[in-house]
GROMACS .gro file of C-alpha atoms in nm:
model
  512
    1MET     CA    1   0.000   0.000   0.000
    2SER     CA    2   0.141   0.337  -0.098
    3ARG     CA    3   0.228   0.568   0.190
    4ARG     CA    4   0.212   0.883  -0.022
    5LYS     CA    5  -0.162   0.926   0.018
    6ALA     CA    6  -0.411   0.743   0.233
    7GLY     CA    7  -0.632   0.512   0.033
    8GLY     CA    8  -1.003   0.485   0.091
    9LEU     CA    9  -1.318   0.298  -0.002
   10LEU     CA   10  -1.689   0.332   0.069
   11VAL     CA   11  -1.871   0.001   0.115
   12ALA     CA   12  -2.233   0.075   0.021
   13GLY     CA   13  -2.522  -0.170  -0.004
   14THR     CA   14  -2.826  -0.229  -0.217
   15THR     CA   15  -3.031  -0.253   0.104
   16SER     CA   16  -3.001  -0.244   0.478
   17ASP     CA   17  -2.849  -0.568   0.611
   18ALA     CA   18  -2.685  -0.648   0.276
   19GLY     CA   19  -2.363  -0.718   0.462
   20LYS     CA   20  -2.190  -0.378   0.467
   21SER     CA   21  -2.073  -0.407   0.828
   22VAL     CA   22  -1.920  -0.752   0.794
   23VAL     CA   23  -1.765  -0.677   0.453
   24THR     CA   24  -1.608  -0.361   0.596
   25ALA     CA   25  -1.472  -0.564   0.888
   26GLY     CA   26  -1.349  -0.834   0.652
   27ILE     CA   27  -1.164  -0.585   0.434
   28CYS     CA   28  -1.009  -0.427   0.744
   29ARG     CA   29  -0.889  -0.766   0.872
   30TRP     CA   30  -0.754  -0.866   0.528
   31LEU     CA   31  -0.566  -0.536   0.492
   32VAL     CA   32  -0.411  -0.543   0.839
   33ARG     CA   33  -0.289  -0.896   0.771
   34GLN     CA   34  -0.113  -0.753   0.463
   35GLY     CA   35   0.068  -0.506   0.687
   36VAL     CA   36  -0.155  -0.208   0.600
   37LYS     CA   37  -0.236   0.041   0.875
   38VAL     CA   38  -0.614   0.063   0.832
   39ALA     CA   39  -0.910   0.214   1.015
   40PRO     CA   40  -1.290   0.182   0.977
   41PHE     CA   41  -1.528   0.476   0.944
   42LYS     CA   42  -1.903   0.537   0.935
   43GLY     CA   43  -2.009   0.898   0.914
   44GLN     CA   44  -2.356   0.840   1.054
   45ASN     CA   45  -2.491   0.531   1.224
   46MET     CA   46  -2.841   0.458   1.353
   47SER     CA   47  -2.823   0.191   1.620
   48LEU     CA   48  -2.920   0.100   1.974
   49ASN     CA   49  -2.609  -0.116   2.002
   50SER     CA   50  -2.329   0.115   2.107
   51PHE     CA   51  -1.991   0.104   2.276
   52VAL     CA   52  -1.777   0.335   2.489
   53THR     CA   53  -1.423   0.412   2.378
   54ARG     CA   54  -1.138   0.451   2.624
   55GLU     CA   55  -1.170   0.830   2.607
   56GLY     CA   56  -1.537   0.801   2.707
   57ALA     CA   57  -1.701   0.851   2.367
   58GLU     CA   58  -2.010   0.659   2.256
   59ILE     CA   59  -1.996   0.503   1.908
   60GLY     CA   60  -2.176   0.224   1.726
   61ARG     CA   61  -2.073  -0.128   1.826
   62ALA     CA   62  -2.028  -0.218   1.461
   63GLN     CA   63  -1.749   0.039   1.432
   64ALA     CA   64  -1.589  -0.090   1.754
   65MET     CA   65  -1.598  -0.440   1.603
   66GLN     CA   66  -1.447  -0.311   1.278
   67ALA     CA   67  -1.172  -0.137   1.476
   68GLN     CA   68  -1.096  -0.470   1.641
   69ALA     CA   69  -1.082  -0.625   1.295
   70ALA     CA   70  -0.830  -0.357   1.200
   71ARG     CA   71  -0.642  -0.414   1.529
   72VAL     CA   72  -0.669  -0.050   1.631
   73GLU     CA   73  -0.828   0.125   1.928
   74PRO     CA   74  -1.179   0.255   1.846
   75SER     CA   75  -1.235   0.630   1.864
   76ALA     CA   76  -1.512   0.885   1.810
   77LEU     CA   77  -1.350   0.978   1.478
   78MET     CA   78  -1.464   0.644   1.341
   79ASN     CA   79  -1.834   0.721   1.400
   80PRO     CA   80  -1.884   1.097   1.447
   81VAL     CA   81  -2.266   1.084   1.430
   82LEU     CA   82  -2.469   0.818   1.611
   83LEU     CA   83  -2.849   0.823   1.617
   84LYS     CA   84  -3.018   0.627   1.896
   85PRO     CA   85  -3.391   0.585   1.829
   86GLY     CA   86  -3.622   0.665   2.118
   87SER     CA   87  -3.942   0.615   1.919
   88ASP     CA   88  -4.052   0.564   1.560
   89ARG     CA   89  -4.010   0.936   1.495
   90SER     CA   90  -3.725   1.068   1.708
   91SER     CA   91  -3.369   0.983   1.802
   92GLN     CA   92  -3.101   1.100   2.040
   93VAL     CA   93  -2.818   1.256   1.842
   94VAL     CA   94  -2.472   1.163   1.965
   95LEU     CA   95  -2.205   1.388   1.812
   96MET     CA   96  -1.838   1.302   1.853
   97GLY     CA   97  -1.930   1.056   2.124
   98LYS     CA   98  -2.150   1.286   2.334
   99PRO     CA   99  -2.530   1.333   2.328
  100VAL     CA  100  -2.637   1.674   2.199
  101GLY     CA  101  -3.016   1.639   2.208
  102GLU     CA  102  -3.325   1.470   2.066
  103LEU     CA  103  -3.446   1.538   1.713
  104SER     CA  104  -3.739   1.419   1.507
  105ALA     CA  105  -3.662   1.251   1.176
  106ARG     CA  106  -3.803   1.557   0.997
  107GLY     CA  107  -3.592   1.793   1.205
  108TYR     CA  108  -3.277   1.595   1.145
  109HIS     CA  109  -3.319   1.550   0.771
  110GLY     CA  110  -3.462   1.902   0.744
  111GLY     CA  111  -3.130   2.072   0.802
  112ARG     CA  112  -2.927   1.938   1.094
  113GLN     CA  113  -2.790   1.642   0.899
  114GLU     CA  114  -2.662   1.854   0.612
  115ALA     CA  115  -2.488   2.087   0.859
  116LEU     CA  116  -2.296   1.790   1.000
  117LEU     CA  117  -2.131   1.704   0.668
  118SER     CA  118  -1.828   1.923   0.739
  119THR     CA  119  -1.774   1.747   1.075
  120VAL     CA  120  -1.800   1.407   0.910
  121VAL     CA  121  -1.554   1.504   0.634
  122GLU     CA  122  -1.309   1.649   0.888
  123CYS     CA  123  -1.314   1.326   1.090
  124LEU     CA  124  -1.255   1.119   0.779
  125GLU     CA  125  -0.969   1.342   0.667
  126GLU     CA  126  -0.810   1.320   1.013
  127LEU     CA  127  -0.821   0.941   0.992
  128ARG     CA  128  -0.677   0.952   0.640
  129GLY     CA  129  -0.392   1.162   0.774
  130THR     CA  130  -0.310   0.892   1.031
  131TYR     CA  131  -0.378   0.565   0.851
  132GLU     CA  132  -0.272   0.420   0.516
  133ALA     CA  133  -0.629   0.323   0.431
  134VAL     CA  134  -0.975   0.403   0.567
  135ILE     CA  135  -1.260   0.166   0.487
  136CYS     CA  136  -1.593   0.346   0.516
  137GLU     CA  137  -1.932   0.187   0.564
  138GLY     CA  138  -2.244   0.335   0.415
  139ALA     CA  139  -2.598   0.313   0.555
  140GLY     CA  140  -2.911   0.168   0.400
  141SER     CA  141  -2.886   0.226   0.025
  142PRO     CA  142  -2.703   0.503  -0.164
  143ALA     CA  143  -3.006   0.525  -0.396
  144GLU     CA  144  -3.245   0.665  -0.133
  145ILE     CA  145  -3.327   0.953  -0.365
  146ASN     CA  146  -3.559   1.122  -0.114
  147LEU     CA  147  -3.263   1.174   0.121
  148ARG     CA  148  -2.980   1.243  -0.125
  149ARG     CA  149  -2.971   1.620  -0.066
  150THR     CA  150  -2.887   1.575   0.302
  151ASP     CA  151  -2.684   1.255   0.271
  152ILE     CA  152  -2.363   1.247   0.477
  153VAL     CA  153  -2.302   0.872   0.493
  154ASN     CA  154  -2.332   0.736   0.138
  155MET     CA  155  -2.272   0.932  -0.184
  156GLY     CA  156  -2.251   1.259   0.009
  157ILE     CA  157  -1.932   1.154   0.184
  158ALA     CA  158  -1.807   0.969  -0.127
  159ARG     CA  159  -1.840   1.288  -0.334
  160ALA     CA  160  -1.690   1.509  -0.062
  161ALA     CA  161  -1.387   1.282  -0.011
  162ARG     CA  162  -1.364   1.142  -0.367
  163LEU     CA  163  -1.402   0.786  -0.244
  164PRO     CA  164  -1.454   0.492  -0.479
  165VAL     CA  165  -1.772   0.301  -0.398
  166LEU     CA  166  -1.819  -0.076  -0.381
  167VAL     CA  167  -2.186  -0.181  -0.372
  168VAL     CA  168  -2.265  -0.499  -0.176
  169GLY     CA  169  -2.574  -0.704  -0.260
  170ASP     CA  170  -2.727  -0.995  -0.065
  171ILE     CA  171  -2.802  -1.259  -0.328
  172ASP     CA  172  -2.969  -1.480  -0.066
  173ARG     CA  173  -3.263  -1.237  -0.075
  174GLY     CA  174  -3.297  -1.266  -0.452
  175GLY     CA  175  -3.301  -0.994  -0.716
  176VAL     CA  176  -2.937  -0.900  -0.675
  177PHE     CA  177  -2.876  -0.814  -1.043
  178ALA     CA  178  -3.177  -0.583  -1.055
  179SER     CA  179  -3.064  -0.430  -0.726
  180PHE     CA  180  -2.713  -0.360  -0.855
  181PHE     CA  181  -2.840  -0.213  -1.181
  182GLY     CA  182  -3.121  -0.013  -1.022
  183THR     CA  183  -2.900   0.126  -0.746
  184THR     CA  184  -2.654   0.255  -1.005
  185ALA     CA  185  -2.918   0.386  -1.245
  186LEU     CA  186  -3.089   0.597  -0.978
  187LEU     CA  187  -2.773   0.796  -0.905
  188SER     CA  188  -2.666   1.118  -1.074
  189ALA     CA  189  -2.382   1.100  -1.322
  190GLU     CA  190  -2.141   1.255  -1.072
  191ASP     CA  191  -2.234   0.990  -0.815
  192GLN     CA  192  -2.223   0.710  -1.071
  193ALA     CA  193  -1.867   0.810  -1.163
  194LEU     CA  194  -1.759   0.693  -0.816
  195VAL     CA  195  -1.943   0.358  -0.825
  196ALA     CA  196  -1.659   0.127  -0.923
  197GLY     CA  197  -1.841  -0.204  -0.906
  198TYR     CA  198  -2.014  -0.470  -0.703
  199LEU     CA  199  -1.963  -0.744  -0.448
  200VAL     CA  200  -2.205  -1.036  -0.424
  201ASN     CA  201  -2.268  -1.154  -0.067
  202LYS     CA  202  -2.416  -1.479   0.071
  203PHE     CA  203  -2.400  -1.689  -0.246
  204ARG     CA  204  -2.492  -2.058  -0.223
  205GLY     CA  205  -2.392  -2.310  -0.488
  206ASP     CA  206  -2.170  -2.322  -0.793
  207VAL     CA  207  -2.021  -1.982  -0.881
  208SER     CA  208  -1.989  -2.084  -1.247
  209LEU     CA  209  -2.369  -2.070  -1.272
  210LEU     CA  210  -2.357  -1.706  -1.164
  211GLU     CA  211  -2.081  -1.596  -1.400
  212PRO     CA  212  -2.300  -1.540  -1.712
  213GLY     CA  213  -2.511  -1.296  -1.508
  214LEU     CA  214  -2.202  -1.114  -1.384
  215GLU     CA  215  -2.080  -1.077  -1.742
  216MET     CA  216  -2.419  -0.940  -1.851
  217LEU     CA  217  -2.414  -0.700  -1.555
  218ARG     CA  218  -2.073  -0.576  -1.665
  219GLY     CA  219  -2.204  -0.528  -2.016
  220LEU     CA  220  -2.501  -0.331  -1.890
  221THR     CA  221  -2.312  -0.112  -1.643
  222GLY     CA  222  -1.948  -0.114  -1.752
  223ARG     CA  223  -1.854  -0.213  -1.398
  224GLN     CA  224  -1.687  -0.527  -1.268
  225THR     CA  225  -1.785  -0.751  -0.980
  226TYR     CA  226  -1.502  -0.760  -0.727
  227GLY     CA  227  -1.597  -1.089  -0.570
  228VAL     CA  228  -1.864  -1.344  -0.481
  229LEU     CA  229  -1.865  -1.424  -0.110
  230PRO     CA  230  -2.017  -1.760  -0.015
  231PHE     CA  231  -2.294  -1.791   0.242
  232ALA     CA  232  -2.131  -1.839   0.583
  233HIS     CA  233  -2.327  -1.898   0.901
  234GLY     CA  234  -2.275  -1.694   1.214
  235LEU     CA  235  -2.102  -1.387   1.070
  236GLY     CA  236  -2.363  -1.126   1.171
  237ILE     CA  237  -2.144  -1.002   1.452
  238ASP     CA  238  -2.243  -0.691   1.647
  239GLU     CA  239  -2.552  -0.622   1.440
  240GLU     CA  240  -2.676  -0.265   1.440
  241ASP     CA  241  -3.026  -0.368   1.542
  242GLY     CA  242  -3.251  -0.671   1.536
  243LEU     CA  243  -3.339  -0.973   1.745
  244ARG     CA  244  -3.045  -1.198   1.668
  245VAL     CA  245  -2.785  -1.314   1.914
  246SER     CA  246  -2.500  -1.210   1.692
  247LEU     CA  247  -2.233  -1.456   1.804
  248ARG     CA  248  -2.457  -1.749   1.889
  249GLY     CA  249  -2.481  -1.882   1.535
  250ALA     CA  250  -2.107  -1.915   1.490
  251VAL     CA  251  -2.049  -2.064   1.831
  252ARG     CA  252  -2.334  -2.313   1.814
  253GLU     CA  253  -2.187  -2.448   1.490
  254SER     CA  254  -1.822  -2.446   1.598
  255VAL     CA  255  -1.861  -2.596   1.946
  256VAL     CA  256  -1.913  -2.965   1.879
  257ALA     CA  257  -1.837  -3.090   2.232
  258PRO     CA  258  -2.135  -3.167   2.456
  259PRO     CA  259  -2.189  -2.971   2.778
  260VAL     CA  260  -1.919  -3.033   3.035
  261GLY     CA  261  -2.179  -3.113   3.299
  262GLU     CA  262  -2.486  -3.330   3.275
  263ASP     CA  263  -2.734  -3.050   3.201
  264VAL     CA  264  -2.770  -2.764   2.959
  265LEU     CA  265  -2.854  -2.417   3.089
  266ARG     CA  266  -3.150  -2.235   2.931
  267VAL     CA  267  -3.137  -1.855   2.912
  268ALA     CA  268  -3.442  -1.646   2.817
  269VAL     CA  269  -3.384  -1.283   2.715
  270CYS     CA  270  -3.686  -1.054   2.740
  271ALA     CA  271  -3.717  -0.881   2.402
  272VAL     CA  272  -3.812  -0.543   2.548
  273PRO     CA  273  -3.896  -0.246   2.324
  274LEU     CA  274  -3.599  -0.034   2.210
  275MET     CA  275  -3.368  -0.310   2.325
  276SER     CA  276  -3.009  -0.189   2.333
  277ASN     CA  277  -2.681  -0.376   2.349
  278PHE     CA  278  -2.842  -0.717   2.322
  279THR     CA  279  -2.487  -0.826   2.233
  280ASP     CA  280  -2.439  -0.859   2.611
  281VAL     CA  281  -2.573  -1.213   2.587
  282ASP     CA  282  -2.334  -1.320   2.312
  283ALA     CA  283  -2.083  -1.430   2.573
  284LEU     CA  284  -2.344  -1.653   2.739
  285ALA     CA  285  -2.421  -1.813   2.404
  286ALA     CA  286  -2.049  -1.875   2.355
  287GLU     CA  287  -2.051  -2.130   2.638
  288PRO     CA  288  -2.099  -2.498   2.544
  289GLY     CA  289  -2.429  -2.615   2.688
  290VAL     CA  290  -2.588  -2.269   2.719
  291VAL     CA  291  -2.900  -2.219   2.505
  292VAL     CA  292  -3.004  -1.857   2.455
  293ARG     CA  293  -3.334  -1.738   2.310
  294PHE     CA  294  -3.535  -1.415   2.297
  295VAL     CA  295  -3.886  -1.426   2.441
  296ASP     CA  296  -4.190  -1.200   2.462
  297ARG     CA  297  -4.445  -1.417   2.647
  298ALA     CA  298  -4.471  -1.504   3.015
  299GLU     CA  299  -4.504  -1.877   2.952
  300GLU     CA  300  -4.164  -1.876   2.783
  301LEU     CA  301  -3.999  -1.798   3.116
  302VAL     CA  302  -4.128  -2.114   3.285
  303ASP     CA  303  -3.850  -2.349   3.175
  304ALA     CA  304  -3.572  -2.087   3.176
  305ASP     CA  305  -3.287  -2.133   3.422
  306LEU     CA  306  -3.188  -1.767   3.385
  307VAL     CA  307  -3.391  -1.471   3.264
  308VAL     CA  308  -3.202  -1.168   3.136
  309VAL     CA  309  -3.372  -0.830   3.119
  310PRO     CA  310  -3.144  -0.641   2.880
  311GLY     CA  311  -3.071  -0.276   2.822
  312THR     CA  312  -3.327  -0.049   2.662
  313ARG     CA  313  -3.346   0.307   2.536
  314GLY     CA  314  -3.691   0.330   2.696
  315THR     CA  315  -3.686   0.200   3.053
  316VAL     CA  316  -4.037   0.317   3.145
  317ARG     CA  317  -4.179   0.194   2.815
  318ALA     CA  318  -4.012  -0.145   2.869
  319LEU     CA  319  -4.159  -0.161   3.219
  320GLU     CA  320  -4.508  -0.100   3.082
  321TRP     CA  321  -4.450  -0.364   2.814
  322LEU     CA  322  -4.347  -0.623   3.074
  323ARG     CA  323  -4.662  -0.551   3.275
  324GLU     CA  324  -4.892  -0.561   2.973
  325ARG     CA  325  -4.761  -0.903   2.868
  326GLY     CA  326  -4.762  -1.062   3.211
  327LEU     CA  327  -4.384  -1.083   3.211
  328ALA     CA  328  -4.357  -0.852   3.512
  329ASP     CA  329  -4.563  -1.092   3.727
  330ALA     CA  330  -4.361  -1.385   3.594
  331LEU     CA  331  -4.039  -1.212   3.698
  332LYS     CA  332  -4.179  -1.146   4.046
  333ARG     CA  333  -4.275  -1.512   4.082
  334ARG     CA  334  -3.925  -1.615   3.979
  335ALA     CA  335  -3.770  -1.387   4.237
  336ALA     CA  336  -3.999  -1.521   4.510
  337GLU     CA  337  -3.903  -1.877   4.415
  338GLY     CA  338  -3.530  -1.798   4.419
  339ARG     CA  339  -3.493  -1.852   4.044
  340PRO     CA  340  -3.223  -1.644   3.869
  341VAL     CA  341  -3.288  -1.307   3.704
  342LEU     CA  342  -3.023  -1.069   3.568
  343GLY     CA  343  -3.099  -0.707   3.483
  344ILE     CA  344  -2.849  -0.511   3.274
  345CYS     CA  345  -2.857  -0.131   3.246
  346GLY     CA  346  -3.222  -0.042   3.167
  347GLY     CA  347  -3.316  -0.393   3.274
  348PHE     CA  348  -3.146  -0.329   3.609
  349GLN     CA  349  -3.330   0.002   3.649
  350LEU     CA  350  -3.677  -0.144   3.608
  351LEU     CA  351  -3.603  -0.415   3.866
  352GLY     CA  352  -3.573  -0.142   4.131
  353GLU     CA  353  -3.829   0.011   4.366
  354HIS     CA  354  -3.910   0.320   4.166
  355ILE     CA  355  -3.793   0.541   3.881
  356ASP     CA  356  -3.795   0.920   3.860
  357ASP     CA  357  -3.769   1.006   3.491
  358GLU     CA  358  -3.800   1.362   3.365
  359VAL     CA  359  -3.540   1.302   3.093
  360GLU     CA  360  -3.604   0.992   2.881
  361SER     CA  361  -3.980   0.933   2.902
  362ARG     CA  362  -4.068   1.241   3.112
  363ALA     CA  363  -4.309   1.013   3.298
  364GLY     CA  364  -4.204   1.140   3.641
  365HIS     CA  365  -4.236   0.899   3.932
  366VAL     CA  366  -4.302   0.541   3.820
  367PRO     CA  367  -4.303   0.234   4.048
  368GLY     CA  368  -4.056  -0.037   3.945
  369LEU     CA  369  -4.088  -0.412   3.989
  370GLY     CA  370  -3.947  -0.391   4.341
  371LEU     CA  371  -3.713  -0.689   4.306
  372LEU     CA  372  -3.404  -0.493   4.410
  373PRO     CA  373  -3.360  -0.221   4.680
  374VAL     CA  374  -3.265   0.045   4.424
  375ARG     CA  375  -3.404   0.386   4.337
  376ILE     CA  376  -3.338   0.533   3.995
  377ARG     CA  377  -3.321   0.902   3.907
  378PHE     CA  378  -3.267   1.001   3.546
  379ALA     CA  379  -3.001   1.268   3.499
  380VAL     CA  380  -2.966   1.497   3.198
  381GLU     CA  381  -2.596   1.412   3.177
  382LYS     CA  382  -2.532   1.067   3.031
  383THR     CA  383  -2.289   0.835   3.208
  384LEU     CA  384  -2.028   0.704   2.965
  385ALA     CA  385  -1.756   0.499   3.130
  386ARG     CA  386  -1.527   0.197   3.102
  387PRO     CA  387  -1.526   0.055   3.458
  388VAL     CA  388  -1.308  -0.228   3.588
  389GLY     CA  389  -1.355  -0.417   3.912
  390GLN     CA  390  -1.413  -0.752   4.076
  391ALA     CA  391  -1.718  -0.966   4.138
  392LEU     CA  392  -1.764  -1.326   4.247
  393GLY     CA  393  -1.390  -1.336   4.311
  394GLU     CA  394  -1.302  -1.258   3.949
  395ALA     CA  395  -1.175  -0.956   3.757
  396VAL     CA  396  -1.439  -0.783   3.543
  397GLU     CA  397  -1.437  -0.515   3.274
  398GLY     CA  398  -1.738  -0.345   3.121
  399TYR     CA  399  -1.878  -0.022   2.985
  400GLU     CA  400  -2.163   0.206   3.095
  401ILE     CA  401  -2.412   0.401   2.881
  402HIS     CA  402  -2.707   0.537   3.078
  403HIS     CA  403  -2.894   0.843   3.204
  404GLY     CA  404  -3.034   0.662   3.507
  405VAL     CA  405  -2.846   0.711   3.834
  406ALA     CA  406  -2.889   0.425   4.083
  407GLU     CA  407  -2.913   0.471   4.459
  408VAL     CA  408  -2.849   0.124   4.601
  409LEU     CA  409  -3.016   0.089   4.941
  410GLY     CA  410  -2.936  -0.270   5.032
  411GLY     CA  411  -2.859  -0.618   4.911
  412ARG     CA  412  -2.513  -0.757   4.841
  413ALA     CA  413  -2.274  -0.561   4.622
  414PHE     CA  414  -2.262  -0.674   4.260
  415LEU     CA  415  -2.047  -0.464   4.026
  416ASP     CA  416  -2.207  -0.116   4.053
  417GLY     CA  417  -2.547  -0.263   4.144
  418CYS     CA  418  -2.662  -0.527   4.388
  419ARG     CA  419  -2.789  -0.877   4.439
  420VAL     CA  420  -3.083  -1.000   4.645
  421GLY     CA  421  -3.122  -1.377   4.650
  422SER     CA  422  -3.098  -1.489   4.289
  423VAL     CA  423  -3.176  -1.149   4.139
  424TRP     CA  424  -2.876  -0.952   4.012
  425GLY     CA  425  -2.864  -0.602   3.867
  426THR     CA  426  -2.589  -0.387   3.715
  427HIS     CA  427  -2.537  -0.101   3.472
  428TRP     CA  428  -2.227  -0.269   3.329
  429HIS     CA  429  -2.257  -0.382   2.969
  430GLY     CA  430  -2.003  -0.634   2.845
  431SER     CA  431  -1.920  -0.778   3.186
  432LEU     CA  432  -2.000  -1.132   3.072
  433GLU     CA  433  -1.717  -1.112   2.819
  434SER     CA  434  -1.476  -1.146   3.115
  435ASP     CA  435  -1.423  -1.522   3.103
  436GLY     CA  436  -1.354  -1.597   3.469
  437PHE     CA  437  -1.644  -1.383   3.590
  438ARG     CA  438  -1.882  -1.537   3.335
  439ARG     CA  439  -1.794  -1.888   3.449
  440ALA     CA  440  -1.837  -1.792   3.816
  441PHE     CA  441  -2.173  -1.631   3.741
  442LEU     CA  442  -2.296  -1.935   3.548
  443ARG     CA  443  -2.196  -2.164   3.835
  444GLU     CA  444  -2.411  -1.948   4.067
  445VAL     CA  445  -2.700  -1.962   3.821
  446ALA     CA  446  -2.673  -2.339   3.783
  447ALA     CA  447  -2.671  -2.388   4.160
  448ALA     CA  448  -2.976  -2.164   4.207
  449ALA     CA  449  -3.157  -2.333   3.918
  450GLY     CA  450  -3.074  -2.683   4.042
  451ARG     CA  451  -2.897  -2.771   3.718
  452ARG     CA  452  -2.595  -2.999   3.692
  453PHE     CA  453  -2.435  -2.759   3.449
  454VAL     CA  454  -2.061  -2.697   3.452
  455PRO     CA  455  -1.904  -2.411   3.252
  456ALA     CA  456  -1.628  -2.520   3.016
  457PRO     CA  457  -1.291  -2.431   3.175
  458ASP     CA  458  -1.130  -2.296   2.857
  459THR     CA  459  -1.392  -2.095   2.664
  460SER     CA  460  -1.236  -1.761   2.564
  461PHE     CA  461  -1.483  -1.511   2.428
  462GLY     CA  462  -1.200  -1.290   2.300
  463ALA     CA  463  -1.044  -1.579   2.112
  464LEU     CA  464  -1.379  -1.673   1.958
  465ARG     CA  465  -1.428  -1.315   1.842
  466GLU     CA  466  -1.080  -1.313   1.687
  467GLU     CA  467  -1.154  -1.639   1.508
  468GLN     CA  468  -1.472  -1.488   1.370
  469LEU     CA  469  -1.293  -1.176   1.246
  470ASP     CA  470  -1.030  -1.394   1.084
  471ARG     CA  471  -1.309  -1.581   0.905
  472LEU     CA  472  -1.427  -1.248   0.763
  473GLY     CA  473  -1.075  -1.170   0.646
  474ASP     CA  474  -1.052  -1.516   0.491
  475LEU     CA  475  -1.372  -1.457   0.293
  476ILE     CA  476  -1.224  -1.144   0.136
  477GLU     CA  477  -0.884  -1.301   0.074
  478GLU     CA  478  -1.023  -1.619  -0.081
  479HIS     CA  479  -1.329  -1.496  -0.270
  480ALA     CA  480  -1.265  -1.134  -0.370
  481ASP     CA  481  -1.036  -1.004  -0.644
  482THR     CA  482  -0.791  -0.863  -0.389
  483ASP     CA  483  -0.550  -0.720  -0.647
  484ALA     CA  484  -0.832  -0.521  -0.805
  485LEU     CA  485  -0.966  -0.426  -0.463
  486LEU     CA  486  -0.625  -0.297  -0.355
  487ARG     CA  487  -0.594  -0.087  -0.673
  488LEU     CA  488  -0.939   0.055  -0.604
  489ILE     CA  489  -0.846   0.153  -0.247
  490GLU     CA  490  -0.515   0.306  -0.357
  491SER     CA  491  -0.614   0.480  -0.680
  492GLY     CA  492  -0.988   0.543  -0.666
  493ALA     CA  493  -1.264   0.459  -0.911
  494PRO     CA  494  -1.157   0.384  -1.269
  495SER     CA  495  -1.196   0.674  -1.510
  496GLY     CA  496  -1.446   0.664  -1.792
  497LEU     CA  497  -1.718   0.462  -1.616
  498PRO     CA  498  -2.034   0.492  -1.827
  499PHE     CA  499  -2.347   0.676  -1.719
  500ILE     CA  500  -2.648   0.444  -1.674
  501PRO     CA  501  -2.980   0.618  -1.745
  502PRO     CA  502  -3.211   0.746  -1.619
  503GLY     CA  503  -2.998   0.884  -1.334
  504ALA     CA  504  -3.130   1.065  -1.030
  505PRO     CA  505  -3.450   1.273  -1.053
  506GLY     CA  506  -3.363   1.606  -1.205
  507THR     CA  507  -3.089   1.452  -1.421
  508LEU     CA  508  -3.309   1.228  -1.633
  509GLY     CA  509  -3.178   1.128  -1.973
  510ALA     CA  510  -2.831   1.278  -1.965
  511PRO     CA  511  -2.522   1.301  -1.749
  512VAL     CA  512  -2.466   1.615  -1.541
   0.00000   0.00000   0.00000
């Protein structure tokens, strides 16, 4: 890789969930294995799964994962704008790692987003001044023509920074050729000039059967396909949103040994509204013999050995949801019977005695479930921290992202929260990734649940994550045209790429 000028690439997608995040991570891991100093970047991310950097900045977890793939420390520069939905119509805006207010979708796209373009470009240029290559991830589709004027994450940043664009399509959904062609044809000529080509994701079968279509696509668009990545299970790591346990798929397939003990351990995760950082349970799913599932009905808690109430961007709303569905009563019965419950962040807050919230929901005083002697007061200032400590005789690391301030009035100390019987609560996300602590916690759960479950003595969550990132790098190395990809990153989009009509509205029929 040339050191004269930092290379760059924008990984766009025909749709949301086409595979942009994992392809970006895969390219980062492939490049760093070639000795290239590389960093990830996403100008604007919308996600409830976030992470706290060492300097106390909040960014999307996908960018933290991509930084790990690149073997660099994540920073706010890698995700300058993060939107955290609080409802269908509004989001908290996190700028350079700090919350700056709530905006409706109309308010954001009506002017605020466009004003942030200079900040996004400055962050990208700072990264390009430090690294040899910056691999950028787009959002949704670059052909969202209703939002093009205010775009700062797809063609807006590509145009501003003169980045070549690689469009990823998920062939498993069907219609990938139409999606590639249509995405290109709905862009203006100036945008199309940066679209270098395509990458097919999640292909099953014989690639030779696909090749005639790829040749026809090249004939229609004048653009090459840079690779066909095969379908690979369990690579949806650190998803931006959704109801998947992102690491479970890979681990369930790779761990062939039976449980160490005689029993499995069943974990039910309450799928609360605005669920955030559901990746907390990935480390549980990494353990042989632990079965994790998301639930939304009270009867699904009956056979669970552990119930996890995860984080949420709407604690009061989640509390109401639990009550409406009978899950609140089911949790109270569990606590009375001494059956394990773990609340994390927002889930911890709603297990307390009461909540005073004039910030998030503005609901004022709301009674909690009363399972822990804790009172919660929501503060305007958000807590963003990377705590370290000990619990259950083991070292623990985590991260905190919350407005709720807990006053712990009793119980036994547990991280920053408390424990009463078999009910635990903490604000610490990520604590279960600490291997020794996770094993100690699962032994406590198994004892309380009466299960003859024994945690495996050698499961390393960090090692499993590294293996998964290496698999992403392998996919790029083995199934992409890496020579062509490297030229694209170093030199930009090829010159003379043809215009594909009709182009964006307002440019119909001719290049501009």
